[in-house]
mmCIF file of C-alpha atoms in Angstrom:
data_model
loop_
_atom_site.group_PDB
_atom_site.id
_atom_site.type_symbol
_atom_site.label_atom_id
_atom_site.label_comp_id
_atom_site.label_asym_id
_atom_site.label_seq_id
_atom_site.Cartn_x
_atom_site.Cartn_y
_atom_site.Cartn_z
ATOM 1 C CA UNK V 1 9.820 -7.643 17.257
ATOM 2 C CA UNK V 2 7.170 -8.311 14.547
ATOM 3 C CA UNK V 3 5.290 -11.110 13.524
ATOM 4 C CA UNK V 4 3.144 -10.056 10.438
ATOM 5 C CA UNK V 5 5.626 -9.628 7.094
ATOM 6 C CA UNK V 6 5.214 -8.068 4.162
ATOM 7 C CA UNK V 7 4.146 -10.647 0.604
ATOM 8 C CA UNK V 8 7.349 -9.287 -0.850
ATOM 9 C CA UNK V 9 10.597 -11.573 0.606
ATOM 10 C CA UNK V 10 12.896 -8.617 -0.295
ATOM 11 C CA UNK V 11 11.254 -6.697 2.267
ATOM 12 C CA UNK V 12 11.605 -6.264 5.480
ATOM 13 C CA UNK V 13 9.643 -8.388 8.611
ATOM 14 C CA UNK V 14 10.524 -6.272 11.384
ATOM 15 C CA UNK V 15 9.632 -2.744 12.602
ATOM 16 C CA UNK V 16 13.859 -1.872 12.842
ATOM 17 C CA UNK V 17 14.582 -3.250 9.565
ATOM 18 C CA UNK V 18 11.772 -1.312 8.073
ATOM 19 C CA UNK V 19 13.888 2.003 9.424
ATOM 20 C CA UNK V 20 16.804 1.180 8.170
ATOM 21 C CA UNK V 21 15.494 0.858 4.419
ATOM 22 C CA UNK V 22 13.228 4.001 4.623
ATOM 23 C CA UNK V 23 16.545 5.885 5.680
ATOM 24 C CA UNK V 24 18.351 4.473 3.138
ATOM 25 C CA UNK V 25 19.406 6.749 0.171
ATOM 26 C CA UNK V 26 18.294 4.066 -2.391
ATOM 27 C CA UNK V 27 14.450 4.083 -0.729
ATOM 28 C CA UNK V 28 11.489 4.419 -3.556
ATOM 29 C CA UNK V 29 7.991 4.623 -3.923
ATOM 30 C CA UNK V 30 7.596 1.015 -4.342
ATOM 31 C CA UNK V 31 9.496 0.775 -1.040
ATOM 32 C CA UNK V 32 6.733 3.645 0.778
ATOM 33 C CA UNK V 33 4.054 1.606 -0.602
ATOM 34 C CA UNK V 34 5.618 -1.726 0.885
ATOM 35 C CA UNK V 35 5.773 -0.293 4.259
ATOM 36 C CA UNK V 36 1.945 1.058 4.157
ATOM 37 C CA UNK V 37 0.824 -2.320 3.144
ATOM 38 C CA UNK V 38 3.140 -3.773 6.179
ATOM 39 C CA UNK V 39 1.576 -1.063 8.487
ATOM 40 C CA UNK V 40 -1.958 -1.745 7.827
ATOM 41 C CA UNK V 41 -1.397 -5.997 8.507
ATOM 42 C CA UNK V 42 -1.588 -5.536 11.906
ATOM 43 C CA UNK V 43 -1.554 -2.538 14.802
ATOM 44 C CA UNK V 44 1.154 -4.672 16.457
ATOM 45 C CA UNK V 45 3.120 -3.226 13.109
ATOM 46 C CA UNK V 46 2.272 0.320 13.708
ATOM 47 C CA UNK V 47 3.001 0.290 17.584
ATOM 48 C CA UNK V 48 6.277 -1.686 17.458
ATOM 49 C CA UNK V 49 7.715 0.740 14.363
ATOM 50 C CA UNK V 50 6.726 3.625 16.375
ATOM 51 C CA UNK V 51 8.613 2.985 19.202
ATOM 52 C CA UNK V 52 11.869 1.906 17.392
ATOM 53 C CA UNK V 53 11.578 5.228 15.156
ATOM 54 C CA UNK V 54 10.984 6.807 18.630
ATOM 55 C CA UNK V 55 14.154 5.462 20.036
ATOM 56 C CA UNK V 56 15.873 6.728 17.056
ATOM 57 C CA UNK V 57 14.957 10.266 16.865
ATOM 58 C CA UNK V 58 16.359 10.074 20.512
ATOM 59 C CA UNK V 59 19.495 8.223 19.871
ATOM 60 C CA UNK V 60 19.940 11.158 16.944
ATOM 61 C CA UNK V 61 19.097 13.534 19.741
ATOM 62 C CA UNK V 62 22.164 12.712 21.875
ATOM 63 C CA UNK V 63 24.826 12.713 19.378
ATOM 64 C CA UNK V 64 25.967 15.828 19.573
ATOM 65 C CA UNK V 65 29.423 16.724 18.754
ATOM 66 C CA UNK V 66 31.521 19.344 20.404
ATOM 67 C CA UNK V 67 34.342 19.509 17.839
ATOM 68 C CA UNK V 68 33.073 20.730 14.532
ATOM 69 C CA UNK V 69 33.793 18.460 11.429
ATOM 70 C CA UNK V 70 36.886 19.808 9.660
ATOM 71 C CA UNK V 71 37.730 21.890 12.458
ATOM 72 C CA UNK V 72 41.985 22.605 13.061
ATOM 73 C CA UNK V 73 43.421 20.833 15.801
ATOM 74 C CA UNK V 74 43.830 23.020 18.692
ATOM 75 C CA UNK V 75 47.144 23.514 19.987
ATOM 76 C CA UNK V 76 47.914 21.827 23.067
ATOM 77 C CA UNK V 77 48.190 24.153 25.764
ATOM 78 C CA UNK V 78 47.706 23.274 29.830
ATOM 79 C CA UNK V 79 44.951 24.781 31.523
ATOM 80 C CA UNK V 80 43.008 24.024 34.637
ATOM 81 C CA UNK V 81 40.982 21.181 34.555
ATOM 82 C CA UNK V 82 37.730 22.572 35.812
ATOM 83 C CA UNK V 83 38.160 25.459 32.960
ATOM 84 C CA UNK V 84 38.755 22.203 30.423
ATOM 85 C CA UNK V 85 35.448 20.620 31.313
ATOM 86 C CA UNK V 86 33.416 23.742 31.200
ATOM 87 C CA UNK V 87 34.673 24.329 27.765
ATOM 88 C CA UNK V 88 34.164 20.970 26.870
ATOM 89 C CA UNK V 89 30.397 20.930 27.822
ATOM 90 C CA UNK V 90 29.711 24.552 26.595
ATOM 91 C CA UNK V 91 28.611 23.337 22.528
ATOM 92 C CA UNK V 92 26.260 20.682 23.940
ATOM 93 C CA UNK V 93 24.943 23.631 26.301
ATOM 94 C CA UNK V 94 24.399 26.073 23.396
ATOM 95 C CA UNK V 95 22.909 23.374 21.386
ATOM 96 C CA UNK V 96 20.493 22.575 24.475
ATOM 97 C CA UNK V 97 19.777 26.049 24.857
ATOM 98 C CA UNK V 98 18.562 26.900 21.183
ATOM 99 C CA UNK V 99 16.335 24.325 20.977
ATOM 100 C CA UNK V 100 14.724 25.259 24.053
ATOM 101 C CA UNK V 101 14.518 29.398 22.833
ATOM 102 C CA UNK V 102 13.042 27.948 19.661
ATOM 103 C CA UNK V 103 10.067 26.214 20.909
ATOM 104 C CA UNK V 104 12.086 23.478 21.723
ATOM 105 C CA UNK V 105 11.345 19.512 21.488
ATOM 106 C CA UNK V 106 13.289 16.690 19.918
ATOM 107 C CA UNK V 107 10.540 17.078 17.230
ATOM 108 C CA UNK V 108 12.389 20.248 15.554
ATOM 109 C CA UNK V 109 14.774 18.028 14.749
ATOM 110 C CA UNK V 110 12.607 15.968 11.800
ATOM 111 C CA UNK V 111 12.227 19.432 10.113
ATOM 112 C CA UNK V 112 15.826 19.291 9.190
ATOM 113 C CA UNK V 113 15.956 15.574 8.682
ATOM 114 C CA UNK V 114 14.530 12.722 5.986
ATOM 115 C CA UNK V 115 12.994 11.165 8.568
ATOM 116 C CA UNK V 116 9.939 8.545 7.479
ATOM 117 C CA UNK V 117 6.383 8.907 9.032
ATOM 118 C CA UNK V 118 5.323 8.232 12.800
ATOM 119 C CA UNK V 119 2.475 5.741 12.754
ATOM 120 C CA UNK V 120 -0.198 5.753 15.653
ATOM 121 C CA UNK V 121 -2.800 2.748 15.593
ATOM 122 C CA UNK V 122 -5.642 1.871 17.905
ATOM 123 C CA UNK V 123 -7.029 -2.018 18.152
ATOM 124 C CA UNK V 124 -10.597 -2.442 17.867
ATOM 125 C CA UNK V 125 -12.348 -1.305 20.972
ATOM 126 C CA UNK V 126 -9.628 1.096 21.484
ATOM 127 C CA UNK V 127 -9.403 4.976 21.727
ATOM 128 C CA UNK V 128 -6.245 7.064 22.111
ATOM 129 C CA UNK V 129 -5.212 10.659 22.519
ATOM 130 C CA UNK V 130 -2.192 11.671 20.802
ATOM 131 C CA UNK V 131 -0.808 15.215 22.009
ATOM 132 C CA UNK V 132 1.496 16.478 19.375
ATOM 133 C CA UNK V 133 4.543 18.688 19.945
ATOM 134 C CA UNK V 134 2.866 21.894 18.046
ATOM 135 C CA UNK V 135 -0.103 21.986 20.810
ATOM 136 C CA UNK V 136 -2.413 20.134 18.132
ATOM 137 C CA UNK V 137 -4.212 17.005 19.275
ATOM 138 C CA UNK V 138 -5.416 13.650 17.769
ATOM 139 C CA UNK V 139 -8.042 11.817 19.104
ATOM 140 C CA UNK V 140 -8.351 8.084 17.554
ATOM 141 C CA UNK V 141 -11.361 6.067 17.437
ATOM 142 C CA UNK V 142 -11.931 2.450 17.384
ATOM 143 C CA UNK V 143 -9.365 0.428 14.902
ATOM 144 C CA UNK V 144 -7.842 3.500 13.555
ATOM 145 C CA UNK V 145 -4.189 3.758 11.646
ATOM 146 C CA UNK V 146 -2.196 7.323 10.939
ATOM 147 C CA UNK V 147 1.106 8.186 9.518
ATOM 148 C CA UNK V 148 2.634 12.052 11.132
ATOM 149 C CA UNK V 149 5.057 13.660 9.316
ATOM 150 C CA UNK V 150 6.273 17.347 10.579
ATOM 151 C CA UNK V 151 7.670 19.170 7.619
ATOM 152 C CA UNK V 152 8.635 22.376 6.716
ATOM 153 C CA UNK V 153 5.730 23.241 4.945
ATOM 154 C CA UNK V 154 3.289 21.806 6.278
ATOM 155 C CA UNK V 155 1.740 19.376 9.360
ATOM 156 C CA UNK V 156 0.576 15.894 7.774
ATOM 157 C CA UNK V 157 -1.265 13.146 8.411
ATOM 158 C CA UNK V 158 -2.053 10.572 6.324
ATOM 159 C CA UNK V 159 -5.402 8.175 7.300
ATOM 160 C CA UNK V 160 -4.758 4.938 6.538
ATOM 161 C CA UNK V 161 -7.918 2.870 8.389
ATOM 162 C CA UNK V 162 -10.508 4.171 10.804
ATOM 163 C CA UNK V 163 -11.656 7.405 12.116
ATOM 164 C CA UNK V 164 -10.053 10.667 13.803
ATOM 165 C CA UNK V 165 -10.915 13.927 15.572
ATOM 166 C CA UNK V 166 -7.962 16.647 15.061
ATOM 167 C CA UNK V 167 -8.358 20.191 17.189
ATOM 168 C CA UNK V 168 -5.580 21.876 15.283
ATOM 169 C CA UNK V 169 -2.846 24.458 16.899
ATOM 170 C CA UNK V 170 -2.489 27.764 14.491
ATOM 171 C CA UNK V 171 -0.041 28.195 12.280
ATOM 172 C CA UNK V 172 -0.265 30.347 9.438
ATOM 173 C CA UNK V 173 3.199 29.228 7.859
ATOM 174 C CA UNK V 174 2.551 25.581 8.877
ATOM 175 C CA UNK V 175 -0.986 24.217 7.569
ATOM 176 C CA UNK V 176 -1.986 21.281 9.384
ATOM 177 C CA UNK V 177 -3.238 18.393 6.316
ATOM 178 C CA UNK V 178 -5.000 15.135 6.908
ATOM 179 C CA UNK V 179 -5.033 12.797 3.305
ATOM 180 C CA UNK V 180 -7.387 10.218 3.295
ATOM 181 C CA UNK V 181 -7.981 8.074 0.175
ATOM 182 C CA UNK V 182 -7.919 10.656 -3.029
ATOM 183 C CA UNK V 183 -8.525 13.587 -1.361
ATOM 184 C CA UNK V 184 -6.923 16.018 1.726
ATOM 185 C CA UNK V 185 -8.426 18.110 4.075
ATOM 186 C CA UNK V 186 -6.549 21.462 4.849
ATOM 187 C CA UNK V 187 -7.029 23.366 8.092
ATOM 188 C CA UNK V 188 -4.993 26.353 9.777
ATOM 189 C CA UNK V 189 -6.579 26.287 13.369
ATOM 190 C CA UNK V 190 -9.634 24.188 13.978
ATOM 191 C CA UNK V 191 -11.416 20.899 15.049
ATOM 192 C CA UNK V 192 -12.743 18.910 12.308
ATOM 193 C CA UNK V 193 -13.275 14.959 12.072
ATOM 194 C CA UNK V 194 -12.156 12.564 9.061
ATOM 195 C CA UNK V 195 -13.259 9.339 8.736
ATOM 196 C CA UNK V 196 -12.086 6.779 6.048
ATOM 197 C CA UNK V 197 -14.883 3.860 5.319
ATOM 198 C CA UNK V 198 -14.236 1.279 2.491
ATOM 199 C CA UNK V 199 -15.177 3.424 -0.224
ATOM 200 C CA UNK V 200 -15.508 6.834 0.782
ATOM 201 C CA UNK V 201 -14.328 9.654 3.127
ATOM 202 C CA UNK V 202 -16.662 11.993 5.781
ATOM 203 C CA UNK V 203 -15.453 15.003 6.755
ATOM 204 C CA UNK V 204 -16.919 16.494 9.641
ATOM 205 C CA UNK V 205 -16.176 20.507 10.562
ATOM 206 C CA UNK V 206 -16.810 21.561 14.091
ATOM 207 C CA UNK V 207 -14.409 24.474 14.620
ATOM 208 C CA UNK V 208 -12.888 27.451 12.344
ATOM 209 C CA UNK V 209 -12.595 26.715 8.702
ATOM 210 C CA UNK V 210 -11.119 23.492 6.070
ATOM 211 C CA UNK V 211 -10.727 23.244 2.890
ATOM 212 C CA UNK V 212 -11.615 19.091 1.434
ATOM 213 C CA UNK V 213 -9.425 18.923 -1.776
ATOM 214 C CA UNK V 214 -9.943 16.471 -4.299
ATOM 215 C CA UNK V 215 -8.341 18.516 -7.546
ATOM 216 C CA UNK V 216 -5.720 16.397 -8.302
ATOM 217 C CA UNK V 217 -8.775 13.967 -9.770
ATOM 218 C CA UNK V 218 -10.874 14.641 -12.956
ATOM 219 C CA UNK V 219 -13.936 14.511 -11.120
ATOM 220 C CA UNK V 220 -13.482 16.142 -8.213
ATOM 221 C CA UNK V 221 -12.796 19.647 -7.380
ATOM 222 C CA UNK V 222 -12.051 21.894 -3.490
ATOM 223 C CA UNK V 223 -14.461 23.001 -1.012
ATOM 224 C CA UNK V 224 -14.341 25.215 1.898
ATOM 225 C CA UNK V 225 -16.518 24.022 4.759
ATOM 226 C CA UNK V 226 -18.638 26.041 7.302
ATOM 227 C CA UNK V 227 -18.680 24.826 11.056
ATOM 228 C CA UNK V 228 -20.971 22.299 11.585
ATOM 229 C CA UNK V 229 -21.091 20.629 8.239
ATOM 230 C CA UNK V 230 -20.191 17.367 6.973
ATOM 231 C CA UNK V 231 -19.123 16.100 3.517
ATOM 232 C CA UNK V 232 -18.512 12.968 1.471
ATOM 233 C CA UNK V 233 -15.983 12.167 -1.236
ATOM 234 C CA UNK V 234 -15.827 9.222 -3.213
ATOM 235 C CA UNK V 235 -13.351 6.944 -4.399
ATOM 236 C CA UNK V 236 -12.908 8.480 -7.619
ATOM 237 C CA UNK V 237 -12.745 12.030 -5.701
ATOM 238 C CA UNK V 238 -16.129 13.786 -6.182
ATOM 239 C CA UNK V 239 -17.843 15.906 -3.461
ATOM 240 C CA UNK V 240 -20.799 15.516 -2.352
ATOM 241 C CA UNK V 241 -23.343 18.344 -1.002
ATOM 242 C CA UNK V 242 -22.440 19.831 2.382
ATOM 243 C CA UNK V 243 -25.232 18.984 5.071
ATOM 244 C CA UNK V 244 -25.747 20.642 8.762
ATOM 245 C CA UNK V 245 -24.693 18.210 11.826
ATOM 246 C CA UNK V 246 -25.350 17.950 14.985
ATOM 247 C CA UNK V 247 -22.225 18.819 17.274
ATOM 248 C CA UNK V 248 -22.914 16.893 20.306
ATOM 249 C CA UNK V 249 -23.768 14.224 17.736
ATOM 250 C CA UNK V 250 -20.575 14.310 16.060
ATOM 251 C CA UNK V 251 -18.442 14.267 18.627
ATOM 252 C CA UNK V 252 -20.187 11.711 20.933
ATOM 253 C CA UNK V 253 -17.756 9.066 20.006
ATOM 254 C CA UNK V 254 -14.687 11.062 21.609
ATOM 255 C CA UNK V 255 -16.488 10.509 24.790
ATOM 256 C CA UNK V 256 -16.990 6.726 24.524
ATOM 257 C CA UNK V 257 -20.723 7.363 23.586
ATOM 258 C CA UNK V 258 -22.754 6.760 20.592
ATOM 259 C CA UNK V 259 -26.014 9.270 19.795
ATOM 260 C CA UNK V 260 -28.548 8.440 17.229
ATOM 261 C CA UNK V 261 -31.212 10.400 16.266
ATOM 262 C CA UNK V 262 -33.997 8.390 14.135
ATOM 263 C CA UNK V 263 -31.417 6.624 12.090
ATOM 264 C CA UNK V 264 -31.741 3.550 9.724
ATOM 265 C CA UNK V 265 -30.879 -0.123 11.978
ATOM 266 C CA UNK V 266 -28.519 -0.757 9.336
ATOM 267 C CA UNK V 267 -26.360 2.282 10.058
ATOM 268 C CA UNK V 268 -26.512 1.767 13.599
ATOM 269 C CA UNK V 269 -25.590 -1.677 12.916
ATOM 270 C CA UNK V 270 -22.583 -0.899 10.894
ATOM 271 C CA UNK V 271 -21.484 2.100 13.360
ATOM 272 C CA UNK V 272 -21.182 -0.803 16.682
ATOM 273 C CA UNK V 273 -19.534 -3.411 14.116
ATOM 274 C CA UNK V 274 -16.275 -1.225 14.531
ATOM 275 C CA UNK V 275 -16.277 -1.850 18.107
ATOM 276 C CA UNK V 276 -16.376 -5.210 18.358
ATOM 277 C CA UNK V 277 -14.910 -8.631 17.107
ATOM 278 C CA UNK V 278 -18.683 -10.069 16.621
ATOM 279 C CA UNK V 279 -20.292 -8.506 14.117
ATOM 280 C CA UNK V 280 -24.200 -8.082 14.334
ATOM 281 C CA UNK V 281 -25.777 -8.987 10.549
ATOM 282 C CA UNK V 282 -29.677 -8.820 9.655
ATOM 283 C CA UNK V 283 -31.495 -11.549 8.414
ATOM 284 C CA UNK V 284 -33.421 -9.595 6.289
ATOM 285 C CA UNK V 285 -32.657 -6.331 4.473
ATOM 286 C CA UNK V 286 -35.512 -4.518 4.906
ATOM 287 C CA UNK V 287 -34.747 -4.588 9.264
ATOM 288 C CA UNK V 288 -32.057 -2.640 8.008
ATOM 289 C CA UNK V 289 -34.672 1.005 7.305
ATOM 290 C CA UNK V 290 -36.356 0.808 11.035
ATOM 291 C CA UNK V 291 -35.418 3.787 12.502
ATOM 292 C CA UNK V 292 -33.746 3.679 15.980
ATOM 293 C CA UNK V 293 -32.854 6.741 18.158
ATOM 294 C CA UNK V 294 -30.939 6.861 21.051
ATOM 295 C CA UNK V 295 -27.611 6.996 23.467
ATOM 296 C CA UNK V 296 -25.217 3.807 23.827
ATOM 297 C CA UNK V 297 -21.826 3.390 25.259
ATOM 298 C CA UNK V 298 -19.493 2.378 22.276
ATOM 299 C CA UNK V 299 -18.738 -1.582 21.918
ATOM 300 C CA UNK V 300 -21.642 -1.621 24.434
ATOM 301 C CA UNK V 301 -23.207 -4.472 22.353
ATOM 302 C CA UNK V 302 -25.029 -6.575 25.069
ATOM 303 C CA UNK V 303 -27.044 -3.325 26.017
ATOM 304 C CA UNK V 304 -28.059 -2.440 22.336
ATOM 305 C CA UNK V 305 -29.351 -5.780 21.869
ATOM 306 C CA UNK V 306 -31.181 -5.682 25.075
ATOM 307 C CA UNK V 307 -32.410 -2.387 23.768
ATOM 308 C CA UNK V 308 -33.624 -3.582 20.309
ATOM 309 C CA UNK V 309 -35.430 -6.633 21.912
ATOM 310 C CA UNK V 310 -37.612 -4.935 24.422
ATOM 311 C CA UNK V 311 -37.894 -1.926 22.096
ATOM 312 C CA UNK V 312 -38.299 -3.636 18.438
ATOM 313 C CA UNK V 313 -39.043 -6.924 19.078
ATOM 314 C CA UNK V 314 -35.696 -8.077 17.411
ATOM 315 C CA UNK V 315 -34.167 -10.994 18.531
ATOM 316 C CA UNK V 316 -30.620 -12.141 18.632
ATOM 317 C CA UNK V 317 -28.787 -15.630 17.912
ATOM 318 C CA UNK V 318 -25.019 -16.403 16.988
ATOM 319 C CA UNK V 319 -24.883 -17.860 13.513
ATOM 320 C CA UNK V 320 -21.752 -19.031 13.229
ATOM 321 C CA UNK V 321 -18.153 -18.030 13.167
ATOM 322 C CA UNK V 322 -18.195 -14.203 14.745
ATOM 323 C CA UNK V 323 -21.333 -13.521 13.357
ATOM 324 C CA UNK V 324 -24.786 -12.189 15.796
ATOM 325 C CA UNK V 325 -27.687 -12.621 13.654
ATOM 326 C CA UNK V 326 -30.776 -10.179 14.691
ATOM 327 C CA UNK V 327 -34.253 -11.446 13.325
ATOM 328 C CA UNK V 328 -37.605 -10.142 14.124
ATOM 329 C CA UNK V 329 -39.726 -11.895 16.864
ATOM 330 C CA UNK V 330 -42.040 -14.188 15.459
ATOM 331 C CA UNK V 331 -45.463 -13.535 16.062
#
């Protein structure tokens, strides 16, 4: 099913072989970090193994069986044959029925089982919605890669690549956690935004309360957010000062749409980059601090150069490869 494979030849290439060892009782870390590395080669990775874990869960769904394990043998006796299929079918009903009464959905059944992660990946230019079986909600931007894992303890979601907005379902028994490089963010019922960039992560609150974590490192430490701010961790885990955002702001990207408000060309820049396959470089670094303000459709990048040329005077060539040079106008 997959064409991308893992450096390693004693790993797996494909999406179903990649189940089977995760499964398997003899699976290690080594093996977990394998498969993330496999993941992040290509989306095609992360769609494919979704659907053949998908398949799974349901295949795992349908085997139920209606004579206990170690059960006695039941004396042959002769009775009706409508009575004999009634009692036949009556475990599979009960074991319909009590999944429905407890807030039923095949997902109740990874609480009980060592099941490995879901993944969910967008291409670039891509958004996606993922409803999840709690009542939460993912939305995914641009060239964006998760792992979901229901447990016991806890809702998780691990950000591999890219950026998300979660609007989380409460559960006070059941905290909803998305890791992203070194650190976590923890939230009970809320919308927040985490966004993983080469060598940091921004965590943006818009709803309730979260906690960003980064403990676990020497330098780092736990903060609680208010609504409406935004943090930044580093690589080596240290938080940065909480600043005020702008909601609409924030959350402009959900809606296909990207607001800027007096910010620096080069931000602006690297922002539309991670909508398109041609990348738009400056020829000279100090383009990068005019300051630009405005409202573009994302991977709209005909109509922002239009924009900057009538606006700033910046002009636009191709330079080679998938590269869109912008230069300003000669006088």
């Amino acid at each position: 099913m997959n064409t991308a494979t893992p450096s390693h030849q004693d790993f797996p290439d494909s999406a179903e072989g990649w189940l089977a060892r995760l499964l398997s009782p003899d699976c290690n870390a080594s093996d977990h970090a394998a498969f993330e590395d496999w993941l992040a080669m290509s989306s095609r990775n992360a769609l494919d193994y979704a659907e053949v874990e998908r398949i799974h869960q349901l295949a795992g769904a349908l085997r139920v069986d209606s004579t206990p394990r170690g059960a006695e043998p039941i004396p042959t006796t002769r009775m009706p044959t409508t009575r004999r299929r009634r009692t036949w079918y009556r475990p599979v009903a009960w074991a319909a029925a009590l999944m429905l009464a407890v807030g039923g959905g095949l997902w109740l059944l990874a609480d009980f089982q060592s099941t490995p992660a879901t993944p969910y990946a967008t291409e670039i230019g891509k958004q996606r919605r993922v409803d999840l079986p709690d009542g939460s909600a993912l939305v995914l931007d641009t060239n964006t890669l998760v792992q979901l894992a229901y447990e016991r303890s806890q809702r998780r979601v691990v950000l591999l690549r890219g950026r998300l907005q979660a609007s989380v379902a409460h559960d006070v028994d059941r905290p909803f956690v998305v890791a992203s490089g070194v650190g976590s963010v923890r939230a009970l019922g809320t919308v927040f935004q985490v966004e993983r960039r080469d060598e940091s992560t921004v965590v943006a609150l818009l709803e309730g309360r979260v906690i960003v974590d980064t403990k676990g490192h020497s330098s780092g430490h736990a903060i609680e957010l208010h609504p409406l701010q935004q943090l930044v961790y580093d690589a080596d885990g240290k938080l940065g000062t909480p600043r005020s955002i702008d909601r609409n702001v924030a959350e402009s990207w959900t809606r296909g749409r990207l607001v800027f408000k007096e910010e620096r060309l080069a931000d602006l820049i690297a922002e539309f980059n991670r909508y398109s396959h041609d990348q738009l470089v400056l020829s000279q670094a100090e383009l990068g601090e005019i300051r630009v303000s405005g409202v573009f459709n994302a991977g709209d990048q005909s109509g922002l150069l239009a924009t900057l040329r009538q606006g700033w005077g910046l002009q636009a060539k191709p330079v080679g490869g998938n590269r869109i040079e912008l230069s300003a106008s000669k006088q």
